[in-house]
Amino acid sequence: VQLQASGGGLAQAGASLELSCIVSGGTFSNYDMGWFREAQGKEREFVGAISHNGDSTYYVKYPFDISRDNAKNTAYLQLNELKPEDTAVYYCAARLAVFIGDYGRLKREDVWEYWGQGTLVTVSS
C-alpha cells in the first residue's frame, strides 16, 4: 500500500488549504485514514482520523476537517483558519480497519501501518 500526500504550500494566516492523500496498492475502503503533523523540533502530533467508510471521524483538531472519497481512493484534510503554529509537515497514514477497542489508540503512531511521505504547510503571519 502506497500513500501520496499533496496540497501543501505557503498560506497566510486565516487562509485555508486542502491536503489530499491518494492511496494505491490496496482496497482503499478497507482502511481507516489518519493525519499527523510534525513541526520542526517537535514530536509528531495526531491531527485526526476517519473511518474506512467515512461514517465517523475521530479527534479531529478544530477547526480542521477530514473527509474521504472512496471512489477516488483519496482522503482529505481541510485546514481552516490557519495559524503560524500550524506550520508543519503533514503526513497521512492508513491502517486496516479492524476492531481497535479504544479509539483513543488512533492517536498513537504505532497503530498506523502505512505512511505517506509528508507535505509541508507553511503559514505566514
Short mmCIF file of C-alpha atoms in Angstrom, two decimals:
data_model
loop_
_atom_site.label_atom_id
_atom_site.label_comp_id
_atom_site.label_asym_id
_atom_site.label_seq_id
_atom_site.Cartn_x
_atom_site.Cartn_y
_atom_site.Cartn_z
CA VAL A 1 0.00 0.00 0.00
CA GLN A 2 1.41 3.38 -1.03
CA LEU A 3 0.26 6.77 0.16
CA GLN A 4 0.96 10.03 -1.62
CA ALA A 5 0.19 13.26 0.19
CA SER A 6 -0.07 16.56 -1.63
CA GLY A 7 -1.53 20.04 -1.38
CA GLY A 8 0.90 21.67 0.99
CA GLY A 9 2.41 25.06 0.38
CA LEU A 10 2.62 28.58 1.66
CA ALA A 11 -0.50 30.16 3.13
CA GLN A 12 -1.28 33.32 5.01
CA ALA A 13 -2.74 33.26 8.48
CA GLY A 14 -6.50 32.86 8.33
CA ALA A 15 -6.45 31.09 4.99
CA SER A 16 -7.47 27.52 4.20
CA LEU A 17 -5.69 24.67 2.47
CA GLU A 18 -6.88 21.24 1.45
CA LEU A 19 -4.43 18.38 1.64
CA SER A 20 -5.01 15.18 -0.28
CA CYS A 21 -3.74 11.66 0.24
CA ILE A 22 -4.07 9.21 -2.62
CA VAL A 23 -3.77 5.54 -1.74
CA SER A 24 -2.77 2.81 -4.14
CA GLY A 25 -1.93 -0.85 -3.91
CA GLY A 26 -4.82 -1.83 -1.68
CA THR A 27 -8.58 -1.64 -1.33
CA PHE A 28 -8.95 1.90 -0.04
CA SER A 29 -12.32 1.29 1.59
CA ASN A 30 -10.71 -1.31 3.86
CA TYR A 31 -8.52 1.28 5.54
CA ASP A 32 -9.06 3.88 8.21
CA MET A 33 -7.15 7.03 7.36
CA GLY A 34 -5.30 9.31 9.71
CA TRP A 35 -3.42 12.58 9.58
CA PHE A 36 -0.45 13.62 11.66
CA ARG A 37 1.82 16.62 11.61
CA GLU A 38 5.35 17.30 12.70
CA ALA A 39 6.59 20.80 13.33
CA GLN A 40 10.30 21.50 13.32
CA GLY A 41 11.83 20.48 16.61
CA LYS A 42 8.63 18.91 17.90
CA GLU A 43 7.20 15.42 18.12
CA ARG A 44 4.78 14.14 15.56
CA GLU A 45 1.23 15.05 16.53
CA PHE A 46 -2.09 13.41 15.74
CA VAL A 47 -4.45 15.65 13.78
CA GLY A 48 -7.41 13.34 13.28
CA ALA A 49 -8.75 10.23 11.60
CA ILE A 50 -11.67 8.97 9.57
CA SER A 51 -13.18 5.52 9.45
CA HIS A 52 -12.86 3.28 6.43
CA ASN A 53 -16.39 4.03 5.23
CA GLY A 54 -16.32 7.73 6.11
CA ASP A 55 -19.12 7.40 8.65
CA SER A 56 -17.02 8.54 11.59
CA THR A 57 -14.23 10.94 12.30
CA TYR A 58 -12.08 10.79 15.40
CA TYR A 59 -10.45 13.53 17.46
CA VAL A 60 -10.12 15.96 14.60
CA LYS A 61 -8.35 19.13 15.66
CA TYR A 62 -10.65 22.10 15.44
CA PRO A 63 -11.14 23.93 13.05
CA PHE A 64 -9.82 21.29 10.66
CA ASP A 65 -11.94 18.71 8.87
CA ILE A 66 -11.27 15.25 7.48
CA SER A 67 -13.15 13.56 4.67
CA ARG A 68 -12.63 10.86 2.10
CA ASP A 69 -13.83 9.79 -1.31
CA ASN A 70 -13.62 6.03 -1.62
CA ALA A 71 -14.37 6.20 -5.32
CA LYS A 72 -11.19 8.27 -5.78
CA ASN A 73 -9.05 6.38 -3.25
CA THR A 74 -8.39 9.73 -1.62
CA ALA A 75 -8.54 11.16 1.88
CA TYR A 76 -8.61 14.88 2.56
CA LEU A 77 -7.54 17.16 5.36
CA GLN A 78 -9.16 20.56 5.23
CA LEU A 79 -7.04 23.08 7.10
CA ASN A 80 -9.15 26.08 8.08
CA GLU A 81 -8.26 29.34 9.81
CA LEU A 82 -4.59 28.57 9.56
CA LYS A 83 -2.20 29.98 12.13
CA PRO A 84 1.59 30.21 12.02
CA GLU A 85 1.73 27.46 14.64
CA ASP A 86 0.08 25.12 12.13
CA THR A 87 3.31 25.19 10.15
CA ALA A 88 4.46 21.58 9.88
CA VAL A 89 4.96 18.62 7.63
CA TYR A 90 1.63 16.86 7.37
CA TYR A 91 1.54 13.09 6.99
CA CYS A 92 -1.28 10.79 6.05
CA ALA A 93 -1.42 7.25 7.36
CA ALA A 94 -3.54 4.16 6.82
CA ARG A 95 -4.48 1.17 8.91
CA LEU A 96 -6.58 -1.84 8.10
CA ALA A 97 -9.99 -1.22 9.62
CA VAL A 98 -10.00 -3.94 12.24
CA PHE A 99 -11.52 -3.59 15.68
CA ILE A 100 -9.36 -1.33 17.80
CA GLY A 101 -11.37 -1.15 21.00
CA ASP A 102 -10.35 2.19 22.43
CA TYR A 103 -10.48 4.75 19.63
CA GLY A 104 -8.05 6.84 21.60
CA ARG A 105 -5.39 4.46 20.37
CA LEU A 106 -5.75 6.04 16.94
CA LYS A 107 -3.63 8.88 18.28
CA ARG A 108 -0.67 6.55 18.53
CA GLU A 109 1.68 6.30 15.57
CA ASP A 110 2.25 2.59 16.09
CA VAL A 111 -1.34 1.61 15.19
CA TRP A 112 -0.91 3.03 11.68
CA GLU A 113 0.59 0.58 9.24
CA TYR A 114 1.31 2.71 6.19
CA TRP A 115 2.57 6.27 5.86
CA GLY A 116 2.84 8.85 3.15
CA GLN A 117 5.92 10.96 2.59
CA GLY A 118 4.51 14.16 4.05
CA THR A 119 3.65 17.54 2.60
CA LEU A 120 4.91 20.81 4.04
CA VAL A 121 2.49 23.52 5.09
CA THR A 122 3.97 26.91 5.93
CA VAL A 123 1.74 29.59 7.39
CA SER A 124 2.93 33.17 7.40
CA SER A 125 1.63 35.82 9.78
#
